[in-house]
Amino acid sequence: VKGSLGCWIDGVATDAVAANDRGLQYGDGLFETLLLRHGAARFLDAHLERLTLGLARLGIVFVDVEPLRRDIERAVALAPPLAILKIIVTRGSAPRRGYAPTDGAPARRIVTLWPTSPTDALKSGVALGIAHSRAATSTALAGMKTLNRLENVLAAAEIADGEFDVIMVDAAHRVISGSSSNLFIVNDGRLATPRVDTAGVAGVMRGIVLREAARLRIASELRDLTLEDVIRADEAFITNARIGVVPVTRVGEHSFRMTDLAPKLRAHIEALDA
Amino acid sequence: VKGSLGCWIDGVATDAVAANDRGLQYGDGLFETLLLRHGAARFLDAHLERLTLGLARLGIVFVDVEPLRRDIERAVALAPPLAILKIIVTRGSAPRRGYAPTDGAPARRIVTLWPTSPTDALKSGVALGIAHSRAATSTALAGMKTLNRLENVLAAAEIADGEFDVIMVDAAHRVISGSSSNLFIVNDGRLATPRVDTAGVAGVMRGIVLREAARLRIASELRDLTLEDVIRADEAFITNARIGVVPVTRVGEHSFRMTDLAPKLRAHIEALDA
């Protein structure tokens, strides 16, 4: 794959996927984006747990995680000090046309190693826009990092110069997330972030932040947030596996005065060994 | 592609797609399923119109439809008397990671010719189940036949023995469609079918039915339908490009007594030359 440092499909180095792969035909699969740092896949267990739970939810047969672990080890061994590993698992090739899954068709692993650059410069914060295109409400797919990401594509197309991401909002005016990040707000030292049961992705870094906040005795809650809630918050930050925790300095026309907790959480999580 | 009669990617006979295709990575594209009958692509203009409008809505650059027309002509020339042509157009290969589309990247055409069998046996009607998994509400994507079809996959997985399709319902209890068909009801000789502005696909055969109904002076309306509305209707039928118009004899436990208008519409549309 052009620009990548390697691509392996079911463990074989190749750039070509079967045209009848159900990932291409229907977006019938999931993916994970891992940060590789100095020879280790960051938060690997959390990524593999989310992946295997999602595959079970979709009924994609993935009996043995060991071949995928070997793919990851191979990529980690080849990776520069900082890299991204994108893992796609699809329901494999369709032996015939049609949406209905075929019993027992084996899943397919597509693992691509990408270069990336340090995100230290994001420490001082980023600006977010607000996407006009509305996030779907879907209890069937919410929370999972499925290959059905066209609405994230449409939202990301709205990112303006000077903005790092855009906030996606659903038809009921609930804030969902960024197009490629989860969003947290902070009020009186307490965290809040939207649930992901009607839309959005249960980001691995979102989970790490919630876990580490508990360890640091920082209160947090999952609740509906409006754009108004975001703008009135003491501070806000976004998270994903690549960037970690990044303070938000601006949302649309509104500037935040404080970026207090986010830098602390960022440093704390960066120092974790996992 | 195994089981297919041919696959051409950007006009070249091949089974392999670049792993960085945005159709695979994000479901970033659209598709059409055409019925080829005796050397003609049925309702080709309607399919191409829906495709090009959808690509414009997604901002996928597809300046020239002529190469696709040549793909179709080539497949039609090779096709048996009855065949299916599946056309996928994706936003092409991503030169880098990330949701945001890259300006000017060329679209990719993936055209696959499939065998199919006559659907005459469906004339006497089919049974439908009701999917438990809920259809998403998405104004950004509704109406288009995008590659984000995972909820159709989950619904189709619920089709039981003896059922032809399942009815998909959204969280607000609105009937959307079948997993691979549009649904119409008939009351006092008038047609009704759901709008496709919050969910579902604007099926080409749905459009043909609405057009031909008008020509035949059969009234029709687009409106919200509940399962209750469906079950209380005089009759019901489903449509798609492959099967045409097919009467519904049963929905869940409910049997329909009449299949009057559907057979007439089926015969009328089958006889059309387009």
Coordinates of C-alpha atoms in Angstrom, one line a residue:
Chain A
V1 CA 0.0 0.0 0.0
K2 CA 1.4 3.3 -1.1
G3 CA 2.7 5.4 1.8
S4 CA 2.5 2.5 4.2
L5 CA 5.4 0.5 5.7
G6 CA 3.8 -2.8 5.0
C7 CA 0.5 -4.6 4.5
W8 CA -0.4 -8.2 5.4
I9 CA -3.6 -9.9 4.5
D10 CA -4.2 -13.1 6.5
G11 CA -0.5 -13.0 7.3
V12 CA 0.7 -12.7 3.7
A13 CA 2.5 -9.5 2.6
T14 CA 0.3 -8.2 -0.2
D15 CA -1.5 -5.0 -1.2
A16 CA -4.5 -6.7 -2.8
V17 CA -7.8 -7.7 -1.3
A18 CA -10.3 -10.0 -3.0
A19 CA -13.0 -7.8 -4.7
N20 CA -15.7 -9.9 -3.1
D21 CA -14.5 -9.2 0.4
R22 CA -17.6 -8.3 2.5
G23 CA -15.7 -5.4 4.0
L24 CA -15.7 -3.7 0.7
Q25 CA -19.1 -4.9 -0.4
Y26 CA -21.0 -3.9 2.7
G27 CA -18.6 -2.5 5.3
D28 CA -19.1 -5.8 7.0
G29 CA -16.2 -5.7 9.5
L30 CA -14.4 -3.8 12.2
F31 CA -11.1 -2.0 12.6
E32 CA -8.6 -0.9 15.2
T33 CA -6.0 1.8 15.0
L34 CA -3.1 1.2 17.4
L35 CA -0.2 3.4 18.3
L36 CA 3.2 1.5 18.2
R37 CA 5.7 3.2 20.4
H38 CA 9.3 2.0 20.9
G39 CA 8.6 -1.6 20.0
A40 CA 5.3 -1.9 21.9
A41 CA 1.6 -1.8 20.7
R42 CA 0.0 0.6 23.2
F43 CA -3.0 -0.6 25.0
L44 CA -3.0 -3.8 22.9
D45 CA -5.2 -5.8 25.3
A46 CA -7.9 -3.1 25.3
H47 CA -7.8 -3.0 21.4
L48 CA -8.1 -6.8 21.2
E49 CA -10.9 -6.9 23.7
R50 CA -12.9 -4.3 21.9
L51 CA -12.3 -6.0 18.6
T52 CA -13.3 -9.5 19.7
L53 CA -16.4 -8.2 21.6
G54 CA -17.4 -6.3 18.4
L55 CA -16.9 -9.4 16.2
A56 CA -19.0 -11.5 18.5
R57 CA -21.7 -8.8 18.4
L58 CA -21.6 -8.9 14.6
G59 CA -21.5 -12.7 14.5
I60 CA -18.2 -12.7 12.6
V61 CA -16.4 -16.0 13.4
F62 CA -12.9 -15.2 14.7
V63 CA -12.1 -18.2 16.8
D64 CA -8.4 -17.7 17.3
V65 CA -6.7 -14.4 18.0
E66 CA -3.2 -15.9 17.9
P67 CA -2.6 -15.3 14.1
L68 CA -3.6 -11.7 14.6
R69 CA -1.1 -11.4 17.5
R70 CA 1.6 -12.8 15.2
D71 CA 0.7 -10.2 12.6
I72 CA 1.0 -7.5 15.2
E73 CA 4.4 -8.8 16.5
R74 CA 5.7 -8.9 13.0
A75 CA 4.6 -5.3 12.3
V76 CA 5.9 -4.1 15.7
A77 CA 9.3 -5.7 14.9
L78 CA 9.5 -3.7 11.6
A79 CA 8.1 -0.4 13.0
P80 CA 10.0 2.8 13.5
P81 CA 10.0 4.2 17.0
L82 CA 6.5 5.7 16.4
A83 CA 4.0 4.1 14.0
I84 CA 0.3 3.3 13.5
L85 CA -1.0 -0.2 13.0
K86 CA -4.4 -0.4 11.4
I87 CA -6.1 -3.7 11.8
I88 CA -9.2 -4.5 9.8
V89 CA -11.1 -7.7 10.3
T90 CA -13.9 -8.4 7.8
R91 CA -16.4 -11.2 7.4
G92 CA -14.2 -12.5 4.6
S93 CA -15.1 -13.3 1.0
A94 CA -18.7 -13.7 0.0
P95 CA -19.2 -17.0 -1.9
R96 CA -22.4 -15.5 -3.4
R97 CA -24.2 -12.1 -3.7
G98 CA -26.5 -10.9 -1.0
Y99 CA -26.4 -9.3 2.5
A100 CA -27.0 -12.5 4.5
P101 CA -23.8 -13.8 6.0
T102 CA -22.8 -17.4 5.1
D103 CA -22.3 -19.7 8.0
G104 CA -18.7 -20.5 8.8
A105 CA -17.0 -18.3 6.2
P106 CA -13.6 -17.4 7.8
A107 CA -12.9 -13.8 8.7
R108 CA -10.1 -11.9 6.9
R109 CA -7.3 -9.9 8.6
I110 CA -5.9 -6.8 6.9
V111 CA -3.0 -5.3 8.8
T112 CA -1.3 -2.2 7.6
L113 CA 1.7 -0.4 9.2
W114 CA 1.8 3.4 8.7
P115 CA 4.3 6.0 9.6
T116 CA 3.2 8.7 11.9
S117 CA 4.7 11.8 13.6
P118 CA 4.9 12.8 17.2
T119 CA 1.9 14.6 18.6
D120 CA 3.8 16.6 21.3
A121 CA 2.8 19.8 19.5
L122 CA -0.9 19.1 20.2
K123 CA -0.1 19.4 23.9
S124 CA -1.0 23.1 23.8
G125 CA -4.4 22.4 22.4
V126 CA -6.4 22.3 19.2
A127 CA -9.4 24.0 17.7
L128 CA -12.6 22.1 16.7
G129 CA -15.3 23.0 14.2
I130 CA -18.9 21.8 14.3
A131 CA -20.0 19.5 11.6
H132 CA -23.3 20.3 9.8
S133 CA -23.8 16.7 8.7
R134 CA -25.7 14.9 11.4
A135 CA -24.5 11.7 13.1
A136 CA -26.9 8.7 12.6
T137 CA -28.8 7.2 15.5
S138 CA -28.2 3.5 15.4
T139 CA -28.5 1.2 18.4
A140 CA -27.5 -1.8 16.3
L141 CA -24.1 -0.4 15.4
A142 CA -23.4 2.2 18.1
G143 CA -20.2 1.9 20.0
M144 CA -18.4 -0.4 17.6
K145 CA -15.6 0.8 15.2
T146 CA -17.2 -0.7 12.2
L147 CA -16.2 -0.2 8.6
N148 CA -19.4 1.8 8.1
R149 CA -17.7 5.2 8.5
L150 CA -19.1 7.2 5.7
E151 CA -20.7 9.7 8.1
N152 CA -17.2 10.3 9.7
V153 CA -15.9 10.9 6.2
L154 CA -18.6 13.5 5.5
A155 CA -17.9 15.2 8.8
A156 CA -14.1 15.1 8.3
A157 CA -14.6 16.8 4.9
E158 CA -16.0 19.8 6.9
I159 CA -12.8 20.3 8.9
A160 CA -11.7 23.9 8.1
D161 CA -8.2 25.2 8.0
G162 CA -6.9 25.7 11.5
E163 CA -9.2 23.1 12.9
F164 CA -8.0 19.7 14.1
D165 CA -11.4 17.9 14.0
V166 CA -15.2 18.7 14.0
I167 CA -17.7 17.8 16.6
M168 CA -20.5 15.6 15.3
V169 CA -24.0 16.1 16.7
D170 CA -27.1 13.9 16.1
A171 CA -30.5 14.9 15.0
A172 CA -31.6 15.2 18.7
H173 CA -28.8 17.8 19.2
R174 CA -26.7 15.4 21.3
V175 CA -23.0 15.8 20.9
I176 CA -21.6 12.4 19.8
S177 CA -17.8 12.8 19.3
G178 CA -15.2 14.3 16.9
S179 CA -15.0 12.6 13.5
S180 CA -11.9 10.7 14.6
S181 CA -11.9 11.4 18.4
N182 CA -14.0 11.2 21.5
L183 CA -14.9 14.3 23.4
F184 CA -14.8 15.0 27.1
I185 CA -15.8 18.1 29.1
V186 CA -14.6 19.1 32.5
N187 CA -16.7 21.0 35.1
D188 CA -15.4 21.6 38.7
G189 CA -12.8 18.9 38.1
R190 CA -15.3 16.3 37.0
L191 CA -15.3 14.6 33.6
A192 CA -18.3 14.0 31.4
T193 CA -18.4 12.3 28.0
P194 CA -21.4 11.1 25.9
R195 CA -22.6 7.5 26.1
V196 CA -22.0 5.5 22.9
D197 CA -25.2 3.5 22.9
T198 CA -27.0 5.3 20.2
A199 CA -24.1 6.6 18.1
G200 CA -20.3 7.0 18.2
V201 CA -17.4 4.7 18.9
A202 CA -16.3 3.4 22.3
G203 CA -12.7 4.7 21.7
V204 CA -10.0 2.7 23.4
M205 CA -8.4 5.9 24.6
R206 CA -11.8 7.1 25.9
G207 CA -11.9 3.9 28.0
I208 CA -8.3 4.4 29.2
V209 CA -9.2 8.0 30.3
L210 CA -12.2 6.8 32.2
R211 CA -10.2 4.0 33.9
E212 CA -7.3 6.2 34.8
A213 CA -9.6 9.0 36.0
A214 CA -11.0 6.5 38.5
R215 CA -7.5 5.6 39.6
L216 CA -6.6 9.3 40.0
R217 CA -9.9 9.8 42.0
I218 CA -11.2 12.1 39.3
A219 CA -15.0 11.8 39.0
S220 CA -16.5 11.1 35.6
E221 CA -19.9 10.5 34.2
L222 CA -21.4 9.3 30.9
R223 CA -24.3 11.6 30.0
D224 CA -26.0 13.4 27.1
L225 CA -24.1 16.6 26.2
T226 CA -25.3 19.5 24.0
L227 CA -23.1 21.9 22.2
E228 CA -24.2 24.4 24.9
D229 CA -22.9 22.1 27.6
V230 CA -19.6 21.9 25.7
I231 CA -19.2 25.6 25.3
R232 CA -20.2 26.3 29.0
A233 CA -17.7 23.8 30.3
D234 CA -14.6 24.8 32.2
E235 CA -12.5 22.9 29.7
A236 CA -12.7 20.2 27.1
F237 CA -10.4 17.7 25.5
I238 CA -10.5 15.0 22.8
T239 CA -8.9 11.6 22.8
N240 CA -7.9 8.9 20.4
A241 CA -5.3 6.1 20.3
R242 CA -2.9 8.1 18.2
I243 CA -3.0 11.5 19.8
G244 CA -3.8 10.5 23.4
V245 CA -5.4 13.3 25.4
V246 CA -5.5 16.7 23.7
P247 CA -6.9 19.9 25.1
V248 CA -9.5 21.8 23.2
T249 CA -8.7 25.5 23.0
R250 CA -11.6 26.5 20.7
V251 CA -14.9 25.1 19.5
G252 CA -16.4 27.2 16.7
E253 CA -16.2 30.8 17.9
H254 CA -15.9 29.9 21.5
S255 CA -12.5 29.9 23.2
F256 CA -11.7 28.0 26.4
R257 CA -9.8 29.8 29.1
M258 CA -8.6 26.7 31.0
T259 CA -6.7 23.6 29.9
D260 CA -5.9 22.2 33.3
L261 CA -6.9 18.6 33.7
A262 CA -6.3 17.6 30.1
P263 CA -2.5 18.2 30.2
K264 CA -2.3 16.3 33.5
L265 CA -4.2 13.3 32.1
R266 CA -2.2 13.4 28.9
A267 CA 1.1 13.2 30.8
H268 CA -0.2 10.5 33.1
I269 CA -1.4 8.3 30.3
E270 CA 1.7 8.9 28.2
A271 CA 3.8 7.7 31.1
L272 CA 1.8 4.4 31.4
D273 CA 3.7 1.3 30.3
A274 CA 0.9 -0.7 28.8
Chain B
V1 CA -14.2 -13.4 -8.2
K2 CA -15.4 -17.0 -7.3
G3 CA -18.9 -17.7 -8.5
S4 CA -19.0 -14.6 -10.7
L5 CA -18.9 -14.5 -14.5
G6 CA -16.3 -11.7 -14.5
C7 CA -14.9 -8.8 -12.5
W8 CA -13.4 -5.6 -13.9
I9 CA -11.7 -2.9 -11.8
D10 CA -11.4 0.4 -13.7
G11 CA -12.0 -1.6 -16.9
V12 CA -9.3 -4.2 -16.2
A13 CA -10.2 -7.8 -15.7
T14 CA -9.0 -8.6 -12.1
D15 CA -10.3 -9.9 -8.8
A16 CA -8.0 -7.8 -6.6
V17 CA -8.7 -4.4 -5.1
A18 CA -6.0 -2.2 -3.5
A19 CA -6.2 -2.7 0.2
N20 CA -6.2 1.1 0.7
D21 CA -9.4 1.6 -1.3
R22 CA -11.7 3.9 0.7
G23 CA -14.6 1.6 -0.1
L24 CA -13.0 -1.1 2.1
Q25 CA -11.5 1.3 4.6
Y26 CA -14.7 3.3 5.3
G27 CA -17.5 2.1 3.0
D28 CA -16.8 5.3 1.2
G29 CA -18.7 4.7 -2.0
L30 CA -22.0 3.6 -3.6
F31 CA -23.2 0.7 -5.5
E32 CA -25.9 -0.3 -8.0
T33 CA -27.4 -3.8 -8.7
L34 CA -28.7 -4.1 -12.3
L35 CA -30.7 -6.8 -13.9
L36 CA -29.4 -7.8 -17.3
R37 CA -32.0 -9.4 -19.5
H38 CA -31.5 -10.7 -23.0
G39 CA -28.6 -8.3 -23.8
A40 CA -30.0 -5.2 -22.1
A41 CA -29.3 -3.6 -18.7
R42 CA -32.8 -3.0 -17.3
F43 CA -33.5 0.6 -16.3
L44 CA -29.9 1.6 -16.9
D45 CA -30.7 5.3 -17.1
A46 CA -32.4 5.3 -13.7
H47 CA -29.5 3.4 -12.1
L48 CA -26.9 5.8 -13.6
E49 CA -28.9 8.8 -12.5
R50 CA -29.2 7.6 -8.9
L51 CA -25.5 6.7 -9.0
T52 CA -24.3 10.0 -10.3
L53 CA -26.6 12.0 -8.0
G54 CA -25.3 10.0 -5.0
L55 CA -21.7 10.5 -5.9
A56 CA -22.3 14.2 -6.2
R57 CA -23.9 14.2 -2.8
L58 CA -20.8 12.4 -1.4
G59 CA -18.4 14.7 -3.2
I60 CA -16.9 11.8 -5.1
V61 CA -15.4 13.0 -8.3
F62 CA -16.8 11.1 -11.2
V63 CA -16.6 13.4 -14.1
D64 CA -17.1 11.0 -17.0
V65 CA -19.7 8.2 -17.0
E66 CA -18.5 6.9 -20.4
P67 CA -15.9 4.4 -19.1
L68 CA -18.6 3.0 -16.8
R69 CA -20.9 2.7 -19.8
R70 CA -18.2 0.8 -21.6
D71 CA -17.8 -1.5 -18.6
I72 CA -21.5 -2.2 -18.7
E73 CA -21.5 -2.8 -22.5
R74 CA -18.7 -5.3 -22.1
A75 CA -20.5 -7.2 -19.3
V76 CA -23.8 -7.2 -21.2
A77 CA -22.1 -8.7 -24.2
L78 CA -20.8 -11.5 -22.1
A79 CA -23.9 -12.1 -20.0
P80 CA -26.2 -15.1 -20.2
P81 CA -29.9 -14.3 -20.9
L82 CA -30.4 -13.3 -17.3
A83 CA -27.7 -11.9 -15.1
I84 CA -26.9 -9.4 -12.3
L85 CA -24.4 -6.6 -12.8
K86 CA -23.1 -5.1 -9.5
I87 CA -21.4 -1.7 -10.0
I88 CA -19.4 -0.3 -7.1
V89 CA -17.9 3.2 -7.3
T90 CA -15.6 4.1 -4.4
R91 CA -13.7 7.3 -3.6
G92 CA -10.6 5.4 -4.8
S93 CA -7.3 4.7 -3.0
A94 CA -6.4 6.8 0.0
P95 CA -2.9 8.3 -0.3
R96 CA -2.8 8.6 3.5
R97 CA -4.6 7.5 6.6
G98 CA -7.6 9.4 7.8
Y99 CA -11.3 10.0 7.1
A100 CA -10.9 13.3 5.3
P101 CA -11.2 12.9 1.5
T102 CA -8.2 14.0 -0.5
D103 CA -9.0 16.5 -3.2
G104 CA -9.0 15.2 -6.7
A105 CA -8.3 11.5 -6.0
P106 CA -10.0 9.6 -8.8
A107 CA -13.0 7.3 -8.1
R108 CA -12.6 3.6 -8.7
R109 CA -15.1 1.4 -10.6
I110 CA -15.6 -2.3 -9.6
V111 CA -18.0 -4.1 -11.9
T112 CA -18.9 -7.7 -11.3
L113 CA -21.1 -9.9 -13.4
W114 CA -23.1 -12.5 -11.5
P115 CA -25.3 -15.4 -12.6
T116 CA -28.9 -15.3 -11.4
S117 CA -32.0 -17.4 -11.8
P118 CA -35.5 -16.4 -13.0
T119 CA -37.9 -15.0 -10.4
D120 CA -41.1 -16.2 -11.9
A121 CA -41.7 -18.5 -8.9
L122 CA -42.0 -15.4 -6.7
K123 CA -45.1 -14.3 -8.7
S124 CA -47.3 -16.1 -6.2
G125 CA -45.8 -14.2 -3.3
V126 CA -43.3 -14.4 -0.5
A127 CA -43.3 -14.3 3.3
L128 CA -41.5 -11.6 5.3
G129 CA -40.2 -11.7 8.8
I130 CA -39.6 -8.7 11.0
A131 CA -36.1 -7.8 12.0
H132 CA -35.3 -7.1 15.6
S133 CA -32.2 -5.1 14.8
R134 CA -33.3 -1.4 14.3
A135 CA -32.6 0.7 11.2
A136 CA -30.5 3.8 11.9
T137 CA -31.9 7.2 11.4
S138 CA -29.4 9.1 9.2
T139 CA -30.4 12.2 7.2
A140 CA -26.8 12.4 5.9
L141 CA -26.9 9.0 4.2
A142 CA -30.6 8.2 3.8
G143 CA -31.8 7.3 0.3
M144 CA -28.4 6.5 -1.1
K145 CA -27.2 2.9 -1.8
T146 CA -23.9 3.5 0.0
L147 CA -21.4 0.8 0.9
N148 CA -22.3 1.2 4.6
R149 CA -24.7 -1.7 4.7
L150 CA -23.8 -3.4 7.9
E151 CA -27.3 -2.9 9.3
N152 CA -28.8 -4.6 6.2
V153 CA -26.4 -7.5 6.9
L154 CA -27.5 -7.8 10.5
A155 CA -31.2 -7.7 9.4
A156 CA -30.6 -10.2 6.6
A157 CA -29.0 -12.5 9.2
E158 CA -32.4 -12.6 10.9
I159 CA -34.3 -14.0 7.8
A160 CA -35.8 -17.3 8.9
D161 CA -36.5 -20.4 6.8
G162 CA -39.4 -19.9 4.6
E163 CA -39.0 -16.1 4.7
F164 CA -37.8 -14.2 1.7
D165 CA -36.7 -11.0 3.5
V166 CA -37.3 -9.2 6.8
I167 CA -38.9 -5.8 7.4
M168 CA -36.6 -3.2 9.0
V169 CA -38.1 -0.8 11.4
D170 CA -36.4 2.3 13.0
A171 CA -36.3 3.3 16.6
A172 CA -39.4 5.4 16.2
H173 CA -41.3 2.3 15.0
R174 CA -41.4 3.5 11.4
V175 CA -41.2 0.8 8.7
I176 CA -38.2 1.5 6.5
S177 CA -38.0 -1.3 4.0
G178 CA -36.9 -4.9 3.6
S179 CA -33.2 -5.7 4.0
S180 CA -32.8 -5.9 0.3
S181 CA -36.1 -4.6 -1.0
N182 CA -38.5 -1.6 -0.7
L183 CA -42.0 -2.2 0.7
F184 CA -45.3 -0.9 -0.6
I185 CA -48.8 -1.3 0.9
V186 CA -52.1 -1.0 -1.0
N187 CA -55.4 0.3 0.5
D188 CA -58.5 0.8 -1.7
G189 CA -56.3 0.5 -4.8
R190 CA -53.9 3.3 -3.5
L191 CA -50.2 2.7 -3.0
A192 CA -48.1 3.9 0.0
T193 CA -44.4 3.4 0.7
P194 CA -42.1 5.1 3.2
R195 CA -40.1 8.1 2.4
V196 CA -36.4 7.5 2.3
D197 CA -35.2 10.8 3.8
T198 CA -34.3 9.5 7.3
A199 CA -33.4 5.9 6.4
G200 CA -33.5 3.3 3.6
V201 CA -32.6 3.3 0.0
A202 CA -34.4 5.0 -2.9
G203 CA -34.6 1.8 -4.8
V204 CA -34.6 2.1 -8.6
M205 CA -37.5 -0.4 -8.8
R206 CA -39.4 1.6 -6.2
G207 CA -39.0 4.7 -8.4
I208 CA -40.2 2.7 -11.5
V209 CA -43.2 1.5 -9.5
L210 CA -44.1 5.1 -8.5
R211 CA -43.6 6.3 -12.1
E212 CA -45.6 3.5 -13.7
A213 CA -48.4 3.8 -11.1
A214 CA -48.8 7.4 -12.1
R215 CA -49.0 6.3 -15.8
L216 CA -51.6 3.7 -14.9
R217 CA -53.5 6.3 -12.9
I218 CA -52.9 4.4 -9.6
A219 CA -52.6 6.9 -6.8
S220 CA -49.6 6.6 -4.5
E221 CA -48.2 8.5 -1.6
L222 CA -45.0 8.6 0.4
R223 CA -45.7 8.5 4.1
D224 CA -44.7 7.0 7.4
L225 CA -45.9 3.5 7.9
T226 CA -46.0 1.4 11.1
L227 CA -46.1 -2.4 11.2
E228 CA -49.7 -2.0 12.2
D229 CA -50.3 -0.1 8.9
V230 CA -48.7 -2.9 7.0
I231 CA -50.7 -5.6 8.6
R232 CA -54.0 -3.8 8.2
A233 CA -53.4 -3.1 4.5
D234 CA -55.4 -4.8 1.8
E235 CA -52.2 -6.0 0.3
A236 CA -48.4 -5.5 0.3
F237 CA -45.6 -6.0 -2.1
I238 CA -41.8 -5.6 -2.2
T239 CA -39.6 -4.5 -5.0
N240 CA -36.0 -4.5 -6.1
A241 CA -34.1 -4.4 -9.4
R242 CA -33.6 -8.2 -9.5
I243 CA -37.1 -9.4 -8.4
G244 CA -39.2 -6.6 -9.8
V245 CA -42.6 -6.5 -8.0
V246 CA -43.3 -9.4 -5.7
P247 CA -46.5 -9.8 -3.7
V248 CA -46.3 -10.3 0.1
T249 CA -48.4 -13.2 1.3
R250 CA -47.4 -13.1 4.9
V251 CA -45.7 -10.7 7.4
G252 CA -44.8 -12.5 10.7
E253 CA -47.9 -14.3 11.7
H254 CA -50.2 -12.2 9.6
S255 CA -51.4 -13.5 6.2
F256 CA -52.7 -11.2 3.4
R257 CA -55.8 -12.3 1.6
M258 CA -55.4 -10.2 -1.5
T259 CA -52.6 -10.0 -4.0
D260 CA -54.3 -8.1 -6.7
L261 CA -52.5 -4.9 -7.7
A262 CA -49.0 -6.4 -7.2
P263 CA -49.3 -9.1 -9.9
K264 CA -50.7 -6.4 -12.3
L265 CA -47.8 -4.1 -11.6
R266 CA -45.3 -6.9 -11.9
A267 CA -46.6 -7.9 -15.3
H268 CA -46.7 -4.3 -16.5
I269 CA -43.2 -3.5 -15.5
E270 CA -41.8 -6.8 -16.8
A271 CA -43.2 -5.9 -20.2
L272 CA -41.5 -2.6 -20.2
D273 CA -38.7 -2.3 -22.8
A274 CA -36.4 0.0 -20.9

